[in-house]
Structures are given as structure tokens and as C-alpha cells.
DNA sequence: CTGTTAGCGCTTTCAT
DNA sequence: ATGAAAGCGCTAACAG
């Protein structure tokens, strides 16, 4: 059976309390006693029961991250940053994948909030916001990352970046190169466009530069490389004269790259492609993808700090704070963009 | 404060026990009582404390997965399968990323084993095997996936695939196409070759076909696309006459694809490339990568079943079972392989 | 310094 | 059908 404090106590001829003190390194225990206890614990192969401790103390040094689709490379890359930030602050990080199913999301939320961890960082989008709000009210803070709604007053604590700005930077780059006939790939399947703000930011910048994007050149796609490939293929077939494609994220842009390859369209010679995010694959593609880097590391760090602040009460939960990373999104010029070909 | 059973009990004028019964759906409670209790619980926003429950019942419906590098796309893809399998069996899955650091791995192992979850599935390679053995002995089963050691008697429960066979299949494909001058990219940095078995399987098959691989054409690389690109570039520069490259996994193969692009080497016209695993990116690359699919879904499913069997005692832990997925690895012929160019 | 005691929130006999 | 009480393993006053 499992070794508990009691077993050690019995062997050492003391009480559980003393053993507890000794193991916790409390000062009120003689050195010899501590040595003996530690030795016995080692012999017996004692493993503290974190569940019992958590129940007793009322908290566990554990944080959780909820992602909707761990197979989308953005999430693992972000998770890495969150994990690092949590660890640097002495916390464990448990990662939960909801498969983009709000029901599963709610279950995890409940389970985690039931004392499994002290706080949660959730990626926006796959959880019902009222589930998030409910958990927040139940006393376990949840901070939402990459919130894309334009509202000034979010329903839950958020940390995000200015996606409209990122899109504007992308637009600026394309426009500066001289592109005028630009197609757009935007994430969002049948019913909703997820990357609305990015689209708006792009269109506004283009418009201000006097460039109007033909609505027929704005196509939506499921958020995968294959989705990007399919949509880009359709777009390029219908509108072969486009000189550039802006995608609201790198996965779609990478898909566009593949479509161009298939169609033997030279990049960047005949077609420029730009994305947003700067996932790792963006620099590993051929040609390497020009993109606008989103500050995932900053978001991760701030999210953890915010969460910890919410947990220890040093940051008030009401009204829910909204933090937009101040540093501007950074343009990464690589190999997939160039001036348009002279006809 | 947090709503507990007691609060509900007080409001309903009954005891905690009755509330507990009611919430658990036990039959020994009148319908009206149950209805009232459930209603009150809802009103009060009751969230059961899973920690307390876990402590009380001595187990939690939670499993954990430990991966070494969540940024390597193989792991998230595998995690997805494990998560699915666990969920189908009514368990939660917590994912932990160890950053390939055995120290961090040990910490997670300890913490998880301390009743955070009932069992653990760990990817081979990043944990010290004696830590794994220790946890196993402490009563929390750990099953190791993708074990690549040739030993017949593993130190811990394992489920894996026949990597040597997979490599042989890859070799067979290349040989059947007529390739004779083949370069090899093998995962493993300075000190050790991780994919030893795959390499052996490949070399043996080649040898049996009378094809000897020049040792100078076997290069090791860190397990990333960039690593594959660098190594392939060096290889192809030193040995331009190679007609094919075998990589011990897809990431390296994808890197080789990129190197070939950079060097303007047509694929598969002048160079064929094949990998192992069939990660998602393999079918999304350009050209799409020919590879040998490893049965990740089967491994995930068997791992969970084995783990659950170990937990409920229906499968003996001693000697540690070793399960090699019986179905053969499957060749996925895509666009990156073709017969060698006639000189 | 060490022991006693109570309690974290829930489950689960055993009574009633 | 409901209540009383013990206990999961640990921590944290409070005593001694």
C-alpha cells in the first residue's frame, strides 16, 4: 500500500504532525529528528499525497491551460511559453485539450476549477464565455488569451494583442511593395469569421491607401493548411491576376504557398503571400513566409502574472482587467513577398 | 466563498449525506428531495470539489500524459489520440510538457503520482527510466509509449511499434524504385542516436538487397525541420550524386525537402525523400512527403487500455508488459519519391 | 521541540 | 428515505 505520514510517524515513534513539520522543513524540529524522519521516509519510499495537501491547504501550486486544438501548431507553441512562465514562478502547468467542443471544455473547466488547480488560462474561442464567467465567479480565476472582440469591457480577465494593428502592418507591407490586387484568406468556417478584427484592420489600411479589395477576393477557410490550400486554389483560379494574398494567420498562408506551388505560380515572383502570427513553421517553409509576429511570449507571461495576481488578490477581479500587449506587432520580412511583377 | 455540500444541506434542511446521495444520483433518495436539492445546488452555483472527492474515494478519474517537447508536432498529434481514448473511457487527460528536462520530468512525475491522476502515459526518451520505475512501484502505473530499445524485457510497461520494420518498409520502397545511392538522416544530436533501431532496420534491408550505404552518407541531426535542412544541405553538398534520402522521421525529411528546394534540386525528379511517422505536415508539404505511417492511434488506444488495466488490477504489473502493435506500418506513397533519374 | 486536536469537502458504512 | 459518524492524508493552530 501507499506510504503515508502515519507510517513514517509510527516508525519514528513520533506523531504525524512532527513528520509533517520535518518534511516541510519547518524550523521547530531538531536536526537529529529531522534527519531520522527524512531517512525513514526515503527508506519507505514516501510520496506525499498532493491531493490531501491541496485539500488541507485549500490550494495547489498548479495552473492549467485550456486549448481548443492542440494539433494546430499555434497552441503547442503558445503552451510552451505559458509552461515556461508558470514554471519560473514555481507552478506546474497542466494542459487540457478540448477538441474545440464547448461541452468538453465545460467539463474540463469544472474539473479543474474543482480545486485541481488554482487558476486557468484559456485560449479564446472554444469555451462558452458564460462558462468562463461562471468559473471566475466561483473563485477560480480564469484569464482568457487572444481575445479578439472589439469591446472595451470584456466579461472576463483578458490579455491579448492588437490584431487589427498586426493586420494593418501586413497591409502596409504589401501596399509599400506596390501591391494593389490583393486576395484575402480569413479564418472562419461557414457560420462565422473568427478573424474579423484582423480582416477589418487590413481592409481599413488598404482603404486608406486608396486600395479597395474586391469582396469576391475575400474567402474564408477552415483554420488548417489544407483549408488554406483549397481556398487559395479556388481564389487563384477565379482571380489569376491577384499579385498578393493576405491570410489572417500563418496556417492559411502556408496553405496558400502550397496552392501556388501546385499551380506553378512562382513565389514571390508572381505572387506574394503574407500571414500573421509567426509560428515556427513560417520560417521553415519554402519559401520562408513573410509574416507579422504576434507577441506570444509576452501574452503568456502577462497571462500568468495576471492570473497569479488574481489568485493572491493583489489584482482586483472586478471589473475584469483587459491587457493589450503594448509593444507593436513586428513585421518579419522573409522570402514570400516582393514587389508585384510588371505585366 | 465557495459553496459546499454543507451549504446546500443547510438550505435544504437535510444533511450532507443526503445531498451527496442526491447529487450522485443514488437511488435511496426521494424524487422530490432530489429535485429540491439539485435546484438549490444550481441556485447556489455549487461546484463539487474534486480534490475532496478524490481524497475520499482514493482515486480521481484523471490520467496524465507526459511529453518532452510539445513544440514537436508529433507529440500534440499523439496527445490528441491519447486524449480521445481517455475521454472515451470516461477519464480526463492532463498533458504535461517536460521541455526534455529529466529534472522537470521527475517533478511532474512526482506531483502527478501524488494522487493527481490515477495513471500516467509517458513518451519514451525524456524521463529517467528509474524515475519511471520508481513511480510504477509506488502504485501509480506508468506506461511508456514508443519505446525503441531492442530489449525483450522492458523495465516498465510499454506499448510501441516496430520501428525497425517501418524503416525496412521505407528502405524497400526506395530500393524497389531503383535507388542505390541513398543518404540517411538520423535523429540524435551529438551524443546519441535516438533512432538507432530505425537506422538498423534500414541498413539491414538495404544490405540484404546488396546495397551498402556509405557511412559518410549517414548524418545525424537534431530533431527539427531546421536540423533536417542543415544536415541535408551538408549531405547533398558533399555527395551530390545521391538519388534518395531516408530520414528516420518526418521532421527531418521535411527539412531535407526544404534543403532541396533551396539548392534547386527537383523532387522527386532528381532526389527522392522518404520519412517515418506520417505526421500531419507530411501530407501538407510541397511536394507531399512519402512516408511510413506509424500507428499512433493504435498506440494511444492500447496505452490507455493497458493503463486502465494496470490501474484496476486486471493486468498484472509484473513482469512489465511489452506490447508491440501487430499491424504492420503502412507505406504512404505521395509525391516525394520516384525512380532515380537516368544519368 | 513535540503532541493534541480539529478540520479541509466529500463519500460511505451503519443506524434509524 | 434520511441521519450520524468515521475517515481519506495532510496541515495548522494551540498546548505542553
Short mmCIF file of N, CA and C in Angstrom, two decimals, chain A residues 211-281:
data_model
loop_
_atom_site.label_atom_id
_atom_site.label_comp_id
_atom_site.label_asym_id
_atom_site.label_seq_id
_atom_site.Cartn_x
_atom_site.Cartn_y
_atom_site.Cartn_z
N UNK A 211 -6.82 51.61 -51.79
CA UNK A 211 -6.94 50.30 -52.44
C UNK A 211 -8.19 49.60 -51.93
N UNK A 212 -9.06 49.28 -52.85
CA UNK A 212 -10.29 48.61 -52.49
C UNK A 212 -10.16 47.12 -52.79
N UNK A 213 -10.45 46.31 -51.80
CA UNK A 213 -10.38 44.86 -52.01
C UNK A 213 -11.73 44.38 -52.51
N UNK A 214 -11.70 43.73 -53.64
CA UNK A 214 -12.93 43.17 -54.19
C UNK A 214 -13.48 42.11 -53.23
N UNK A 215 -14.73 42.26 -52.79
CA UNK A 215 -15.30 41.31 -51.82
C UNK A 215 -15.22 39.87 -52.30
N UNK A 216 -15.23 39.68 -53.59
CA UNK A 216 -15.13 38.31 -54.10
C UNK A 216 -13.74 37.72 -53.90
N UNK A 217 -12.81 38.62 -53.57
CA UNK A 217 -11.44 38.13 -53.33
C UNK A 217 -11.17 37.90 -51.86
N UNK A 218 -12.23 37.97 -51.07
CA UNK A 218 -12.10 37.67 -49.65
C UNK A 218 -12.77 36.32 -49.42
N UNK A 219 -11.97 35.30 -49.13
CA UNK A 219 -12.57 33.98 -48.94
C UNK A 219 -12.25 33.46 -47.55
N UNK A 220 -13.19 32.73 -47.03
CA UNK A 220 -12.97 32.18 -45.70
C UNK A 220 -12.52 30.73 -45.83
N UNK A 221 -11.87 30.27 -44.81
CA UNK A 221 -11.31 28.92 -44.87
C UNK A 221 -11.22 28.35 -43.47
N UNK A 222 -11.35 27.03 -43.36
CA UNK A 222 -11.11 26.40 -42.07
C UNK A 222 -9.64 26.57 -41.70
N UNK A 223 -9.36 26.65 -40.43
CA UNK A 223 -8.04 27.04 -39.97
C UNK A 223 -7.03 25.88 -40.00
N UNK A 224 -6.70 25.46 -41.21
CA UNK A 224 -5.68 24.42 -41.39
C UNK A 224 -4.91 24.75 -42.67
N UNK A 225 -3.78 24.09 -42.83
CA UNK A 225 -3.02 24.28 -44.06
C UNK A 225 -3.86 23.83 -45.24
N UNK A 226 -4.50 22.67 -45.08
CA UNK A 226 -5.32 22.15 -46.17
C UNK A 226 -6.43 23.14 -46.51
N UNK A 227 -7.02 23.73 -45.50
CA UNK A 227 -8.07 24.72 -45.73
C UNK A 227 -7.53 25.89 -46.53
N UNK A 228 -6.35 26.34 -46.16
CA UNK A 228 -5.74 27.44 -46.87
C UNK A 228 -5.43 27.08 -48.31
N UNK A 229 -4.96 25.86 -48.49
CA UNK A 229 -4.63 25.40 -49.84
C UNK A 229 -5.88 25.41 -50.72
N UNK A 230 -6.93 24.82 -50.22
CA UNK A 230 -8.16 24.73 -51.00
C UNK A 230 -8.70 26.11 -51.36
N UNK A 231 -8.75 26.97 -50.35
CA UNK A 231 -9.33 28.29 -50.59
C UNK A 231 -8.45 29.10 -51.53
N UNK A 232 -7.15 28.99 -51.33
CA UNK A 232 -6.24 29.76 -52.18
C UNK A 232 -6.32 29.25 -53.62
N UNK A 233 -6.44 27.97 -53.78
CA UNK A 233 -6.55 27.40 -55.12
C UNK A 233 -7.78 27.97 -55.82
N UNK A 234 -8.88 27.95 -55.10
CA UNK A 234 -10.12 28.47 -55.68
C UNK A 234 -9.96 29.95 -56.01
N UNK A 235 -9.38 30.68 -55.09
CA UNK A 235 -9.22 32.11 -55.27
C UNK A 235 -8.34 32.41 -56.48
N UNK A 236 -7.23 31.71 -56.56
CA UNK A 236 -6.27 31.98 -57.64
C UNK A 236 -6.80 31.52 -59.00
N UNK A 237 -7.65 30.55 -58.96
CA UNK A 237 -8.25 30.09 -60.20
C UNK A 237 -9.26 31.13 -60.70
N UNK A 238 -10.05 31.63 -59.76
CA UNK A 238 -11.07 32.60 -60.12
C UNK A 238 -10.47 33.96 -60.45
N UNK A 239 -9.36 34.28 -59.78
CA UNK A 239 -8.77 35.61 -59.96
C UNK A 239 -7.27 35.49 -60.16
N UNK A 240 -6.85 35.03 -61.34
CA UNK A 240 -5.43 34.76 -61.59
C UNK A 240 -4.57 36.02 -61.57
N UNK A 241 -5.22 37.17 -61.64
CA UNK A 241 -4.41 38.38 -61.73
C UNK A 241 -4.01 38.95 -60.37
N UNK A 242 -4.41 38.31 -59.31
CA UNK A 242 -4.01 38.79 -57.99
C UNK A 242 -2.48 38.76 -57.89
N UNK A 243 -1.93 39.78 -57.27
CA UNK A 243 -0.47 39.79 -57.12
C UNK A 243 -0.05 39.47 -55.70
N UNK A 244 -1.02 39.41 -54.79
CA UNK A 244 -0.66 39.10 -53.40
C UNK A 244 -1.84 38.50 -52.66
N UNK A 245 -1.51 37.71 -51.65
CA UNK A 245 -2.53 37.16 -50.77
C UNK A 245 -2.17 37.48 -49.33
N UNK A 246 -3.16 38.00 -48.64
CA UNK A 246 -3.01 38.22 -47.19
C UNK A 246 -3.86 37.17 -46.50
N UNK A 247 -3.26 36.44 -45.57
CA UNK A 247 -4.01 35.45 -44.80
C UNK A 247 -4.04 35.88 -43.34
N UNK A 248 -5.16 35.66 -42.68
CA UNK A 248 -5.28 36.15 -41.31
C UNK A 248 -4.48 35.32 -40.31
N UNK A 249 -3.94 34.21 -40.77
CA UNK A 249 -2.92 33.56 -39.94
C UNK A 249 -1.97 32.72 -40.78
N UNK A 250 -0.92 32.27 -40.15
CA UNK A 250 0.15 31.61 -40.90
C UNK A 250 -0.26 30.28 -41.51
N UNK A 251 -1.12 29.57 -40.82
CA UNK A 251 -1.53 28.27 -41.34
C UNK A 251 -2.17 28.44 -42.71
N UNK A 252 -3.06 29.40 -42.80
CA UNK A 252 -3.71 29.67 -44.07
C UNK A 252 -2.70 30.14 -45.11
N UNK A 253 -1.78 30.98 -44.67
CA UNK A 253 -0.76 31.48 -45.60
C UNK A 253 0.10 30.34 -46.11
N UNK A 254 0.43 29.44 -45.23
CA UNK A 254 1.22 28.27 -45.62
C UNK A 254 0.43 27.44 -46.64
N UNK A 255 -0.85 27.36 -46.42
CA UNK A 255 -1.70 26.65 -47.38
C UNK A 255 -1.67 27.34 -48.74
N UNK A 256 -1.67 28.66 -48.72
CA UNK A 256 -1.62 29.42 -49.97
C UNK A 256 -0.31 29.14 -50.71
N UNK A 257 0.75 29.05 -49.94
CA UNK A 257 2.05 28.73 -50.52
C UNK A 257 1.96 27.41 -51.28
N UNK A 258 1.32 26.45 -50.64
CA UNK A 258 1.23 25.13 -51.26
C UNK A 258 0.38 25.18 -52.53
N UNK A 259 -0.70 25.93 -52.48
CA UNK A 259 -1.56 26.05 -53.66
C UNK A 259 -0.76 26.65 -54.82
N UNK A 260 0.02 27.66 -54.50
CA UNK A 260 0.83 28.31 -55.54
C UNK A 260 1.83 27.32 -56.14
N UNK A 261 2.45 26.53 -55.28
CA UNK A 261 3.37 25.51 -55.77
C UNK A 261 2.67 24.60 -56.76
N UNK A 262 1.54 24.10 -56.34
CA UNK A 262 0.79 23.17 -57.18
C UNK A 262 0.47 23.78 -58.53
N UNK A 263 0.14 25.07 -58.49
CA UNK A 263 -0.29 25.74 -59.71
C UNK A 263 0.88 26.34 -60.47
N UNK A 264 2.08 26.03 -59.97
CA UNK A 264 3.31 26.52 -60.63
C UNK A 264 3.36 28.04 -60.70
N UNK A 265 2.86 28.66 -59.67
CA UNK A 265 2.93 30.12 -59.61
C UNK A 265 4.16 30.47 -58.78
N UNK A 266 5.13 31.13 -59.37
CA UNK A 266 6.36 31.43 -58.62
C UNK A 266 6.10 32.43 -57.48
N UNK A 267 6.67 32.09 -56.34
CA UNK A 267 6.59 32.98 -55.18
C UNK A 267 8.00 33.37 -54.79
N UNK A 268 8.29 34.63 -54.61
CA UNK A 268 7.38 35.78 -54.67
C UNK A 268 7.31 36.41 -56.06
N UNK A 269 7.92 35.77 -57.04
CA UNK A 269 7.96 36.39 -58.37
C UNK A 269 6.62 36.84 -58.89
N UNK A 270 5.66 35.92 -58.86
CA UNK A 270 4.37 36.28 -59.43
C UNK A 270 3.31 36.53 -58.36
N UNK A 271 3.55 35.97 -57.20
CA UNK A 271 2.56 36.13 -56.13
C UNK A 271 3.26 36.29 -54.79
N UNK A 272 2.84 37.29 -54.05
CA UNK A 272 3.36 37.46 -52.70
C UNK A 272 2.35 36.91 -51.70
N UNK A 273 2.84 36.36 -50.60
CA UNK A 273 1.95 35.83 -49.57
C UNK A 273 2.43 36.31 -48.21
N UNK A 274 1.50 36.76 -47.39
CA UNK A 274 1.86 37.19 -46.03
C UNK A 274 0.83 36.66 -45.05
N UNK A 275 1.29 36.34 -43.85
CA UNK A 275 0.40 35.82 -42.82
C UNK A 275 0.48 36.64 -41.55
N UNK A 276 -0.08 36.10 -40.49
CA UNK A 276 0.01 36.72 -39.16
C UNK A 276 0.29 35.62 -38.14
N UNK A 277 1.13 35.91 -37.20
CA UNK A 277 1.43 35.10 -36.02
C UNK A 277 2.92 34.79 -35.88
N UNK A 278 3.52 34.34 -36.97
CA UNK A 278 4.90 33.85 -36.93
C UNK A 278 5.03 32.59 -36.10
N UNK A 279 4.30 31.57 -36.50
CA UNK A 279 4.52 30.26 -35.90
C UNK A 279 5.84 29.73 -36.44
N UNK A 280 6.31 28.68 -35.80
CA UNK A 280 7.62 28.19 -36.17
C UNK A 280 7.69 27.75 -37.63
N UNK A 281 6.62 27.12 -38.08
CA UNK A 281 6.60 26.61 -39.44
C UNK A 281 6.76 27.72 -40.48
#
